[in-house]
Tab-separated table of C-alpha atoms in Angstrom:
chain	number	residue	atom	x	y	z
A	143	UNK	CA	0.000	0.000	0.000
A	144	UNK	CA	3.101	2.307	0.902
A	145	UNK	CA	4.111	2.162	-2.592
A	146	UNK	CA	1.096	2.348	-4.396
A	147	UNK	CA	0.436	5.793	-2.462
A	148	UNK	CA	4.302	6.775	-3.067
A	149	UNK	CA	3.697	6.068	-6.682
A	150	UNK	CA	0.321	8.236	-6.707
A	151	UNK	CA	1.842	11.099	-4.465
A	152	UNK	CA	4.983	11.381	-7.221
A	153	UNK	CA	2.777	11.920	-10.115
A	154	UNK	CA	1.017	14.471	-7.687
A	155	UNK	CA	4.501	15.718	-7.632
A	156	UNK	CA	7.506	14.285	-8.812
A	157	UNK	CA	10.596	15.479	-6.401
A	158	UNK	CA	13.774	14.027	-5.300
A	159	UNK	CA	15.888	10.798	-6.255
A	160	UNK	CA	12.616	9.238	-7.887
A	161	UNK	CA	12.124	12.407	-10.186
A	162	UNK	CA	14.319	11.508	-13.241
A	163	UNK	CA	12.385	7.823	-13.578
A	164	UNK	CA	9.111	9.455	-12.798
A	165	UNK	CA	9.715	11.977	-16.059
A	166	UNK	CA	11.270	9.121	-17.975
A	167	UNK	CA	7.740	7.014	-17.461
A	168	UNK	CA	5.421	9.975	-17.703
A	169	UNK	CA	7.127	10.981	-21.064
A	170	UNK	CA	6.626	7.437	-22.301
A	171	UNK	CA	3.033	7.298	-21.022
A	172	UNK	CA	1.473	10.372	-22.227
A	173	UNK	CA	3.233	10.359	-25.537
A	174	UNK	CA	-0.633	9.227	-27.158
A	175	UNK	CA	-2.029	12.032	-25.310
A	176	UNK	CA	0.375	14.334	-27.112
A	177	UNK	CA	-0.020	13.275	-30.199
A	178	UNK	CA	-3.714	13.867	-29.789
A	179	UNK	CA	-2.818	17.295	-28.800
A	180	UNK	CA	-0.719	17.998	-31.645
A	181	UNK	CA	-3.986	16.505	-34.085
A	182	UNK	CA	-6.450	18.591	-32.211
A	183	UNK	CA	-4.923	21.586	-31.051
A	184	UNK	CA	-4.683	22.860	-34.626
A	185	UNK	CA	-1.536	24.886	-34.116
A	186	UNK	CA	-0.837	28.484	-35.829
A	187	UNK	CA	1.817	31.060	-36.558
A	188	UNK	CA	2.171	33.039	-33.899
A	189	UNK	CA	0.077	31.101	-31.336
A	190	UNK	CA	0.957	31.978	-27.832
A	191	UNK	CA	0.436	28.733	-26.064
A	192	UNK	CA	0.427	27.868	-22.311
A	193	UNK	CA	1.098	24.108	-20.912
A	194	UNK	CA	-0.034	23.476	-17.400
A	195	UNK	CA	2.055	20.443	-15.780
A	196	UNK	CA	4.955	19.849	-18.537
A	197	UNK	CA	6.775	17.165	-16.847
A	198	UNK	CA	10.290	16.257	-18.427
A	199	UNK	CA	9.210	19.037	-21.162
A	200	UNK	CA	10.847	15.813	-23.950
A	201	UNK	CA	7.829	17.197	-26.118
A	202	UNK	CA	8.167	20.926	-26.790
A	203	UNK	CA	10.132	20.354	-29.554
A	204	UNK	CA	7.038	19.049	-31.377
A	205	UNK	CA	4.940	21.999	-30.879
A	206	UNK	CA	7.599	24.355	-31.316
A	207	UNK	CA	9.038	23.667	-34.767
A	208	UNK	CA	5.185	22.598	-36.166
A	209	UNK	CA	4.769	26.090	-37.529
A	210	UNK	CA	6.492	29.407	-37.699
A	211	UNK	CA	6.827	31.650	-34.820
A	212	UNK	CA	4.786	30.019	-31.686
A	213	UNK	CA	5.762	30.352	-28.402
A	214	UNK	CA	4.991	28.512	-25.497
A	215	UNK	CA	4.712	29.080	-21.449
A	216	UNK	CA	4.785	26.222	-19.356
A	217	UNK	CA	4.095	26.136	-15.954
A	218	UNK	CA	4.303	23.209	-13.131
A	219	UNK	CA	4.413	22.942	-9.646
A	220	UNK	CA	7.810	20.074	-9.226
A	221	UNK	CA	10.570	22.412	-8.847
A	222	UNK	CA	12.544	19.267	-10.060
A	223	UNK	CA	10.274	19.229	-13.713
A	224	UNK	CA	11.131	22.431	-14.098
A	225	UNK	CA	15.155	22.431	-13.709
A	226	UNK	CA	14.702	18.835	-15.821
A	227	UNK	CA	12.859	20.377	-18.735
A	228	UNK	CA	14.747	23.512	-18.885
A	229	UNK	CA	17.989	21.130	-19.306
A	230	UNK	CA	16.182	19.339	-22.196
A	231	UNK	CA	15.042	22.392	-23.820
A	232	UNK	CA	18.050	24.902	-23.730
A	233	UNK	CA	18.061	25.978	-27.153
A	234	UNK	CA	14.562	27.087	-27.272
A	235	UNK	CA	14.811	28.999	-23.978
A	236	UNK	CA	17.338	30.930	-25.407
A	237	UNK	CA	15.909	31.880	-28.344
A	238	UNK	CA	12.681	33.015	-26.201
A	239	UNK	CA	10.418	29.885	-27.843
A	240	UNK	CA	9.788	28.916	-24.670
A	241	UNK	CA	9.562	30.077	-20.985
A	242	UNK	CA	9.262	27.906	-18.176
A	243	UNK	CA	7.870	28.609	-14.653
A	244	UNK	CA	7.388	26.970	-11.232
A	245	UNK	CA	3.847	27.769	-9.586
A	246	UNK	CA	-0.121	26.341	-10.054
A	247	UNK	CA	-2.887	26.526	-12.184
A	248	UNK	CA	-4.559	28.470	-9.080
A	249	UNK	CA	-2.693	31.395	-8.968
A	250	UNK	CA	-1.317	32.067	-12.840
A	251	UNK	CA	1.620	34.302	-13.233
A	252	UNK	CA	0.510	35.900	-16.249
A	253	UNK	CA	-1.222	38.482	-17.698
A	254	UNK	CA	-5.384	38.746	-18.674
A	255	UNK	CA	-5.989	37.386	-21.971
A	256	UNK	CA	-2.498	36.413	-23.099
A	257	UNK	CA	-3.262	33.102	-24.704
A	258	UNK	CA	-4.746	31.557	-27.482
A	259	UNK	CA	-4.457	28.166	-26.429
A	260	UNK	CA	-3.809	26.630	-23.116
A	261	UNK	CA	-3.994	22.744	-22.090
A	262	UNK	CA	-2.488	20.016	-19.824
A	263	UNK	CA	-2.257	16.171	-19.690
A	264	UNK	CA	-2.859	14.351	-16.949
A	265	UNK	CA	-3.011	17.291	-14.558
A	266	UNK	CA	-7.154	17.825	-13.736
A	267	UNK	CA	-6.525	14.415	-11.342
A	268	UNK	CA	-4.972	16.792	-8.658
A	269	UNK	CA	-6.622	19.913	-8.509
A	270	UNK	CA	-8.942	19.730	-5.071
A	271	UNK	CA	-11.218	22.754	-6.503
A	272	UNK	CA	-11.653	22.283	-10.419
A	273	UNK	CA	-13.574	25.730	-10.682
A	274	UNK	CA	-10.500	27.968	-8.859
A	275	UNK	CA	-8.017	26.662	-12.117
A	276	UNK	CA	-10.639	27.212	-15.009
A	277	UNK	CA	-11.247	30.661	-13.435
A	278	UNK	CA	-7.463	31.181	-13.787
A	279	UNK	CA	-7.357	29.634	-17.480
A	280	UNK	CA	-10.735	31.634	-18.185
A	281	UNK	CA	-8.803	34.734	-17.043
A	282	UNK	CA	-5.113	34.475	-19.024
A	283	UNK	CA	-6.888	33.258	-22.452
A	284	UNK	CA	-7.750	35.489	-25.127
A	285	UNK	CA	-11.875	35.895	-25.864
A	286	UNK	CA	-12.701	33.164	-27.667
A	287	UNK	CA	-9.571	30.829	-26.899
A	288	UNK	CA	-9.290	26.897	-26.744
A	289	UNK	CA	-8.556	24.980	-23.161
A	290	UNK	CA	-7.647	21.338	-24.325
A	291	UNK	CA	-7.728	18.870	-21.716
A	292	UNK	CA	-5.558	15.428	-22.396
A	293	UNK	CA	-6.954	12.640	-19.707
A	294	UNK	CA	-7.535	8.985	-19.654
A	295	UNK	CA	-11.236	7.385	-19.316
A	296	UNK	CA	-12.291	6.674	-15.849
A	297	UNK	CA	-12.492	3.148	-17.072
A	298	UNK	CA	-9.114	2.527	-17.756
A	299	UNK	CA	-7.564	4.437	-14.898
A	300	UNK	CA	-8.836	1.923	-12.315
A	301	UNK	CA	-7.029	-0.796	-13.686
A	302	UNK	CA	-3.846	1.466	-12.459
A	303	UNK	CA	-3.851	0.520	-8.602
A	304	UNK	CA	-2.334	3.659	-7.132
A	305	UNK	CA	-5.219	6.069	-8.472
A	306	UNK	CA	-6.759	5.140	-5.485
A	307	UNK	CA	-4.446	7.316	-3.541
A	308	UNK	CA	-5.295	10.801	-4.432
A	309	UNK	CA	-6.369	11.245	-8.177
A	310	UNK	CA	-9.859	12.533	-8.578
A	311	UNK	CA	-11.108	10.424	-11.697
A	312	UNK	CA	-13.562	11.612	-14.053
A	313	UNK	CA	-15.550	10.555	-17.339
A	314	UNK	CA	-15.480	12.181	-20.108
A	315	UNK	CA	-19.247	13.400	-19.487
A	316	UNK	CA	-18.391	13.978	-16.146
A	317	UNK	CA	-15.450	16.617	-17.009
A	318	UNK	CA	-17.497	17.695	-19.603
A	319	UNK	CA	-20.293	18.925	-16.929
A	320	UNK	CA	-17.783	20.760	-14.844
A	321	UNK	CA	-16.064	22.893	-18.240
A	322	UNK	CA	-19.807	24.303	-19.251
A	323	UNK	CA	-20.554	25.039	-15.269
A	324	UNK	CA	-17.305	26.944	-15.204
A	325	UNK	CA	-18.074	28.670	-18.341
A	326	UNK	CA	-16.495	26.687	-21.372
A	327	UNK	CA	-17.842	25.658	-24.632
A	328	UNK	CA	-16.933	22.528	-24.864
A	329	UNK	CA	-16.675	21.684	-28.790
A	330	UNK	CA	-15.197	18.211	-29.296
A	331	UNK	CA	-13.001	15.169	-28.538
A	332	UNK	CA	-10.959	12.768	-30.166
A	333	UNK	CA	-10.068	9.259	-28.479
A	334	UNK	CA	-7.060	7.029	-28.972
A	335	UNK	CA	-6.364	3.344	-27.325
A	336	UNK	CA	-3.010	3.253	-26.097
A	337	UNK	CA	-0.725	0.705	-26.480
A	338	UNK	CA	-0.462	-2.173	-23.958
A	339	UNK	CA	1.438	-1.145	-20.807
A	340	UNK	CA	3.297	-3.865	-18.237
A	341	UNK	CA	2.287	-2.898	-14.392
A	342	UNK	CA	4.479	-5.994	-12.837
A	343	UNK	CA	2.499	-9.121	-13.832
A	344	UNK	CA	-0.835	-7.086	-15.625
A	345	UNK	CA	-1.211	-5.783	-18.938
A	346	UNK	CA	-3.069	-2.258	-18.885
A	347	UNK	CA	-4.643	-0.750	-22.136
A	348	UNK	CA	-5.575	3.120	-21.361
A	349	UNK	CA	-7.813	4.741	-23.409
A	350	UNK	CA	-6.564	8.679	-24.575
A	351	UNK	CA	-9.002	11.507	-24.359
A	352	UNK	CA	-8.441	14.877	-25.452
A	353	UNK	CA	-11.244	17.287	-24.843
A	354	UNK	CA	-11.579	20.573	-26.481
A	355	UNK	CA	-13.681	23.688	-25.181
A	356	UNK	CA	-13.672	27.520	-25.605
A	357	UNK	CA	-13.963	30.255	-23.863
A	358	UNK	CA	-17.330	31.144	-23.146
A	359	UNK	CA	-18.461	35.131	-23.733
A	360	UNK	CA	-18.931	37.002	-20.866
């Protein structure tokens, strides 16, 4: 049980000696869920994107050098994630592609109506109070801009014993319900079935969701 809640409470929060293998997994793991994003997101010059919860940051290079001239925020609360992904993505920091920042979704260090496009993978698990992070993403996006939301189906996450240890699981309708109460459109989602994963002895199949929703007018 220890380690099934260790397990949970690094994905929470990936810190200290178990940080690097927690990236390397979480990079692996989510790689459908960014490919959805990179299909549904529909990318374009000059986008000013925000990522909430960017882990090892292995994928920025995909969304940076899709089109001309985007740029992309990230922000995420493991002080380790954030010292690990600015080592992988040195060139682009330099060159001002990309700006990386340690905080929450709560409390957003930027500006009203700065984005077109925000999203996050795997992140809606851990906030306590949905409605006080989709105020903040409300707040920084641009009228009319897209919040994406990469997750897993409810389904498929309890066959993955440590989400009992802290994740707040949803359905799709379920998540659904909470975007239009906190003022998104939502407009779509595509759906992709992972390949198999190895947890010791089991063979897990998650299925990929990637929700997208607007910005509701005032």
């Amino acid at each position: 049980m220890e380690d099934l809640k260790l397990i949970a409470d690094q994905l929470r929060k990936p810190a200290g000696e178990f940080a690097g293998k927690v990236a390397d997994k979480m990079s692996i793991g989510n790689r459908p869920l960014y490919d959805l994003a990179l299909q549904a997101m529909e990318i374009k010059e000059n986008d000013l994107i925000l990522e909430i919860g960017f882990g090892g940051g292995e994928h920025f290079k995909d969304f940076l050098t899709r089109v001309e001239n985007v740029q992309i925020r990230g922000i995420d609360y493991s002080e380790d994630m954030v010292e690990r992904a600015s080592a992988n993505n040195g060139n682009f920091i330099d060159s001002g592609l990309l700006k990386l920042f340690l905080g929450n979704s709560n409390s957003l260090p930027f500006k009203d109506e700065a984005f077109d496009k925000v999203f996050c993978n795997m992140v809606v698990y851990f906030w306590e109070d949905p409605a006080e992070h989709l105020k903040e993403i409300r707040r920084v996006l641009k009228p009319g801009g897209k919040f994406y939301t990469g997750m897993r189906s409810r389904e498929s996450m309890l066959d993955l014993p440590f989400t009992k240890y802290g994740f707040n699981l949803y359905t799709e309708t379920g998540w659904r319900s909470i975007l239009e109460e906190n003022e998104f459109s939502v407009q779509g989602s595509t759906h992709k079935t992972d390949p198999v994963l190895k947890e010791g002895e089991e063979e897990i199949q998650l299925e990929s969701i990637f929700i997208t929703s607007e910005k509701s007018n005032e």
